[in-house]
PDB file of C-alpha atoms in Angstrom:
ATOM      1  CA  MET A   1       0.000   0.000   0.000  1.00 95.00           C
ATOM      2  CA  ILE A   2       1.199   3.520  -0.849  1.00 98.00           C
ATOM      3  CA  ARG A   3       0.010   6.382   1.353  1.00 98.00           C
ATOM      4  CA  ARG A   4       1.007   9.811   2.637  1.00 98.00           C
ATOM      5  CA  ALA A   5       3.421   9.655   5.539  1.00 98.00           C
ATOM      6  CA  GLN A   6       2.234  10.841   8.932  1.00 97.00           C
ATOM      7  CA  ALA A   7       3.932  11.698  12.221  1.00 97.00           C
ATOM      8  CA  SER A   8       3.442   8.178  13.571  1.00 97.00           C
ATOM      9  CA  ASP A   9       5.659   6.905  10.716  1.00 98.00           C
ATOM     10  CA  ALA A  10       8.661   8.983  11.799  1.00 98.00           C
ATOM     11  CA  ARG A  11      10.644   6.195  13.483  1.00 98.00           C
ATOM     12  CA  GLN A  12      10.281   3.741  10.580  1.00 98.00           C
ATOM     13  CA  LEU A  13      10.791   6.535   8.040  1.00 98.00           C
ATOM     14  CA  LEU A  14      14.032   7.490   9.770  1.00 98.00           C
ATOM     15  CA  SER A  15      15.232   3.890   9.546  1.00 97.00           C
ATOM     16  CA  LEU A  16      14.623   3.886   5.783  1.00 98.00           C
ATOM     17  CA  MET A  17      16.380   7.238   5.442  1.00 98.00           C
ATOM     18  CA  GLN A  18      19.392   5.790   7.270  1.00 98.00           C
ATOM     19  CA  GLY A  19      19.341   2.898   4.789  1.00 96.00           C
ATOM     20  CA  LEU A  20      19.516   5.350   1.906  1.00 96.00           C
ATOM     21  CA  ALA A  21      22.350   7.235   3.615  1.00 97.00           C
ATOM     22  CA  ARG A  22      24.325   3.989   3.899  1.00 96.00           C
ATOM     23  CA  PHE A  23      23.583   3.085   0.271  1.00 93.00           C
ATOM     24  CA  GLU A  24      24.678   6.506  -1.007  1.00 94.00           C
ATOM     25  CA  GLY A  25      27.675   6.769   1.323  1.00 94.00           C
ATOM     26  CA  TYR A  26      26.844   9.725   3.545  1.00 95.00           C
ATOM     27  CA  ASP A  27      25.770   7.865   6.670  1.00 95.00           C
ATOM     28  CA  ASP A  28      28.708   9.354   8.596  1.00 96.00           C
ATOM     29  CA  ARG A  29      27.192  12.829   8.056  1.00 95.00           C
ATOM     30  CA  PHE A  30      23.516  11.869   8.439  1.00 97.00           C
ATOM     31  CA  ALA A  31      21.936  14.129  11.077  1.00 97.00           C
ATOM     32  CA  VAL A  32      18.173  13.551  10.768  1.00 98.00           C
ATOM     33  CA  THR A  33      16.343  12.439  13.920  1.00 98.00           C
ATOM     34  CA  VAL A  34      12.790  11.387  14.701  1.00 98.00           C
ATOM     35  CA  ASP A  35      12.192  14.745  16.399  1.00 97.00           C
ATOM     36  CA  ALA A  36      13.511  16.626  13.367  1.00 97.00           C
ATOM     37  CA  LEU A  37      11.230  14.680  11.030  1.00 97.00           C
ATOM     38  CA  ILE A  38       8.203  15.434  13.172  1.00 97.00           C
ATOM     39  CA  GLU A  39       9.074  19.130  13.579  1.00 97.00           C
ATOM     40  CA  ARG A  40       9.952  19.734   9.929  1.00 97.00           C
ATOM     41  CA  GLY A  41       7.349  17.574   8.257  1.00 97.00           C
ATOM     42  CA  PHE A  42       4.423  16.965  10.552  1.00 97.00           C
ATOM     43  CA  SER A  43       4.247  19.831  13.049  1.00 95.00           C
ATOM     44  CA  PRO A  44       0.832  21.472  13.511  1.00 93.00           C
ATOM     45  CA  HIS A  45       2.665  24.724  14.361  1.00 95.00           C
ATOM     46  CA  ARG A  46       4.438  25.416  11.064  1.00 95.00           C
ATOM     47  CA  PRO A  47       4.172  24.628   7.375  1.00 95.00           C
ATOM     48  CA  PRO A  48       5.862  21.356   6.417  1.00 97.00           C
ATOM     49  CA  GLU A  49       9.267  21.546   4.747  1.00 97.00           C
ATOM     50  CA  PHE A  50       8.653  18.302   2.877  1.00 98.00           C
ATOM     51  CA  THR A  51       5.951  15.876   1.842  1.00 98.00           C
ATOM     52  CA  ALA A  52       6.535  12.138   1.951  1.00 98.00           C
ATOM     53  CA  TRP A  53       4.762   9.006   0.836  1.00 98.00           C
ATOM     54  CA  VAL A  54       5.466   5.582   2.252  1.00 98.00           C
ATOM     55  CA  ALA A  55       5.165   2.048   0.961  1.00 98.00           C
ATOM     56  CA  GLU A  56       3.702  -0.220   3.615  1.00 97.00           C
ATOM     57  CA  LEU A  57       3.690  -4.002   3.743  1.00 96.00           C
ATOM     58  CA  ASP A  58       2.305  -5.966   6.701  1.00 93.00           C
ATOM     59  CA  ALA A  59       2.277  -2.846   8.947  1.00 92.00           C
ATOM     60  CA  SER A  60       5.953  -2.104   8.218  1.00 96.00           C
ATOM     61  CA  LEU A  61       7.338   0.633   6.027  1.00 98.00           C
ATOM     62  CA  VAL A  62       9.448  -0.769   3.191  1.00 98.00           C
ATOM     63  CA  GLY A  63      10.049   2.370   1.137  1.00 98.00           C
ATOM     64  CA  TYR A  64       9.454   6.080   0.825  1.00 98.00           C
ATOM     65  CA  ALA A  65       9.549   9.066  -1.483  1.00 98.00           C
ATOM     66  CA  LEU A  66      10.237  12.547  -0.143  1.00 98.00           C
ATOM     67  CA  ILE A  67       9.723  15.791  -2.045  1.00 98.00           C
ATOM     68  CA  TYR A  68       9.864  19.520  -1.571  1.00 97.00           C
ATOM     69  CA  VAL A  69       8.462  22.194  -3.850  1.00 97.00           C
ATOM     70  CA  ILE A  70      10.115  25.197  -5.436  1.00 97.00           C
ATOM     71  CA  PRO A  71       7.076  27.519  -5.615  1.00 95.00           C
ATOM     72  CA  TYR A  72       7.872  29.026  -9.006  1.00 91.00           C
ATOM     73  CA  THR A  73      10.519  29.239 -11.679  1.00 90.00           C
ATOM     74  CA  PHE A  74      10.750  31.153 -14.942  1.00 91.00           C
ATOM     75  CA  ASP A  75       7.292  30.087 -16.051  1.00 93.00           C
ATOM     76  CA  LEU A  76       5.646  30.905 -12.693  1.00 95.00           C
ATOM     77  CA  ARG A  77       4.831  27.236 -12.117  1.00 96.00           C
ATOM     78  CA  PRO A  78       6.133  25.074  -9.298  1.00 97.00           C
ATOM     79  CA  THR A  79       8.886  22.523  -9.691  1.00 96.00           C
ATOM     80  CA  VAL A  80       8.729  19.422  -7.535  1.00 97.00           C
ATOM     81  CA  VAL A  81      12.084  18.162  -6.293  1.00 97.00           C
ATOM     82  CA  LEU A  82      12.188  14.459  -5.592  1.00 97.00           C
ATOM     83  CA  LYS A  83      14.776  14.559  -2.834  1.00 97.00           C
ATOM     84  CA  GLU A  84      14.720  10.870  -1.977  1.00 97.00           C
ATOM     85  CA  LEU A  85      13.146   7.658  -3.225  1.00 97.00           C
ATOM     86  CA  PHE A  86      14.237   4.463  -1.540  1.00 97.00           C
ATOM     87  CA  ILE A  87      12.958   0.902  -1.252  1.00 97.00           C
ATOM     88  CA  GLY A  88      14.482  -1.436   1.311  1.00 95.00           C
ATOM     89  CA  GLU A  89      16.409  -4.254  -0.310  1.00 91.00           C
ATOM     90  CA  ALA A  90      14.001  -7.019   0.758  1.00 91.00           C
ATOM     91  CA  ALA A  91      11.040  -5.210  -0.868  1.00 94.00           C
ATOM     92  CA  ARG A  92      12.633  -4.326  -4.211  1.00 92.00           C
ATOM     93  CA  GLY A  93      11.088  -5.678  -7.392  1.00 90.00           C
ATOM     94  CA  ARG A  94       7.538  -5.608  -6.008  1.00 94.00           C
ATOM     95  CA  ASN A  95       6.361  -2.345  -7.654  1.00 95.00           C
ATOM     96  CA  PHE A  96       6.608  -0.219  -4.507  1.00 97.00           C
ATOM     97  CA  GLY A  97       8.927   2.174  -6.352  1.00 96.00           C
ATOM     98  CA  ARG A  98       6.415   2.506  -9.175  1.00 96.00           C
ATOM     99  CA  GLY A  99       3.644   3.240  -6.697  1.00 97.00           C
ATOM    100  CA  LEU A 100       5.699   5.883  -4.918  1.00 98.00           C
ATOM    101  CA  MET A 101       6.736   7.489  -8.195  1.00 96.00           C
ATOM    102  CA  ASP A 102       3.104   7.530  -9.350  1.00 96.00           C
ATOM    103  CA  ALA A 103       2.133   9.276  -6.081  1.00 98.00           C
ATOM    104  CA  VAL A 104       4.812  11.931  -6.640  1.00 97.00           C
ATOM    105  CA  ILE A 105       3.735  12.454 -10.265  1.00 96.00           C
ATOM    106  CA  GLY A 106       0.080  12.742  -9.242  1.00 97.00           C
ATOM    107  CA  HIS A 107       0.939  15.279  -6.566  1.00 98.00           C
ATOM    108  CA  ALA A 108       3.050  17.312  -8.992  1.00 97.00           C
ATOM    109  CA  ARG A 109       0.178  17.372 -11.456  1.00 97.00           C
ATOM    110  CA  SER A 110      -2.207  18.522  -8.719  1.00 97.00           C
ATOM    111  CA  LEU A 111       0.121  21.488  -8.102  1.00 97.00           C
ATOM    112  CA  ASN A 112       0.254  22.314 -11.826  1.00 96.00           C
ATOM    113  CA  ALA A 113       4.004  21.734 -11.701  1.00 96.00           C
ATOM    114  CA  ARG A 114       5.866  21.690 -14.982  1.00 94.00           C
ATOM    115  CA  LEU A 115       8.833  19.625 -13.838  1.00 95.00           C
ATOM    116  CA  ILE A 116       9.901  17.028 -11.346  1.00 96.00           C
ATOM    117  CA  ARG A 117      13.661  17.120 -10.780  1.00 95.00           C
ATOM    118  CA  TRP A 118      16.016  14.813  -8.921  1.00 95.00           C
ATOM    119  CA  GLN A 119      19.568  13.562  -8.812  1.00 94.00           C
ATOM    120  CA  VAL A 120      20.909  10.056  -9.388  1.00 93.00           C
ATOM    121  CA  LEU A 121      24.332   8.766  -8.435  1.00 91.00           C
ATOM    122  CA  PRO A 122      26.347   8.424 -11.660  1.00 92.00           C
ATOM    123  CA  ASP A 123      26.893   4.674 -11.254  1.00 92.00           C
ATOM    124  CA  ASN A 124      23.346   3.769 -10.117  1.00 92.00           C
ATOM    125  CA  GLU A 125      22.245   2.121 -13.351  1.00 93.00           C
ATOM    126  CA  PRO A 126      19.233   0.321 -11.803  1.00 92.00           C
ATOM    127  CA  ALA A 127      17.822   3.684 -10.676  1.00 93.00           C
ATOM    128  CA  LYS A 128      18.383   5.182 -14.127  1.00 94.00           C
ATOM    129  CA  ARG A 129      16.523   2.273 -15.755  1.00 93.00           C
ATOM    130  CA  PHE A 130      13.690   2.665 -13.232  1.00 93.00           C
ATOM    131  CA  TYR A 131      13.304   6.395 -13.912  1.00 95.00           C
ATOM    132  CA  ARG A 132      13.427   5.912 -17.698  1.00 94.00           C
ATOM    133  CA  GLN A 133      10.425   3.575 -17.344  1.00 92.00           C
ATOM    134  CA  HIS A 134       8.516   6.610 -16.075  1.00 91.00           C
ATOM    135  CA  GLY A 135       9.467   8.701 -19.099  1.00 92.00           C
ATOM    136  CA  ALA A 136      12.356  10.500 -17.374  1.00 94.00           C
ATOM    137  CA  ALA A 137      15.425  11.739 -19.187  1.00 93.00           C
ATOM    138  CA  GLN A 138      18.806  12.874 -17.972  1.00 92.00           C
ATOM    139  CA  ASP A 139      19.112  16.663 -17.877  1.00 92.00           C
ATOM    140  CA  ALA A 140      21.904  17.498 -20.297  1.00 90.00           C
ATOM    141  CA  ASP A 141      21.347  21.248 -19.924  1.00 90.00           C
ATOM    142  CA  TRP A 142      22.542  21.662 -16.336  1.00 89.00           C
ATOM    143  CA  GLU A 143      25.437  20.530 -14.182  1.00 88.00           C
ATOM    144  CA  ASN A 144      25.227  20.138 -10.434  1.00 88.00           C
ATOM    145  CA  TRP A 145      27.418  22.621  -8.541  1.00 89.00           C
ATOM    146  CA  PHE A 146      27.727  23.315  -4.832  1.00 85.00           C
ATOM    147  CA  ILE A 147      29.483  25.331  -2.156  1.00 86.00           C
ATOM    148  CA  ASP A 148      30.255  23.497   1.062  1.00 85.00           C
ATOM    149  CA  LEU A 149      29.809  26.300   3.587  1.00 87.00           C
ATOM    150  CA  SER A 150      31.234  24.147   6.368  1.00 83.00           C
ATOM    151  CA  THR A 151      34.655  24.279   4.701  1.00 88.00           C
ATOM    152  CA  MET A 152      34.695  28.026   4.019  1.00 83.00           C
ATOM    153  CA  GLY A 153      36.488  30.426   6.370  1.00 72.00           C
TER     154      GLY A 153
END
């Protein structure tokens, strides 16, 4: 089952996020906590910083997709940023990824978004094949750049 994440999912969601951090190699810098997830995504006192959907099997979360929205770009329409999509290894190949991606696409359409953007590790060929099945294409127009403020004086 695919559904919107809620505050009661925070502990299991965090576990999946830690799995993604290990897979992508940044688990030594991973700082998200249950409290941070609840405050930033599910607090009744402030607008959420993200929206997430979860894949649930037998009352356990086996995957998730997390997005945030850039309210407008050059065409005055929102862009949805798919920040994370992850399926636990034991649940892969069972269409949970497709269900999560469909939920993200449906949400983006409901916002009248023009684009959904995301990043893929260069050597993650299974992810690239998965995204191509949804009609995605690699963005050849832009390069990713960054400034690491923690290393600047």
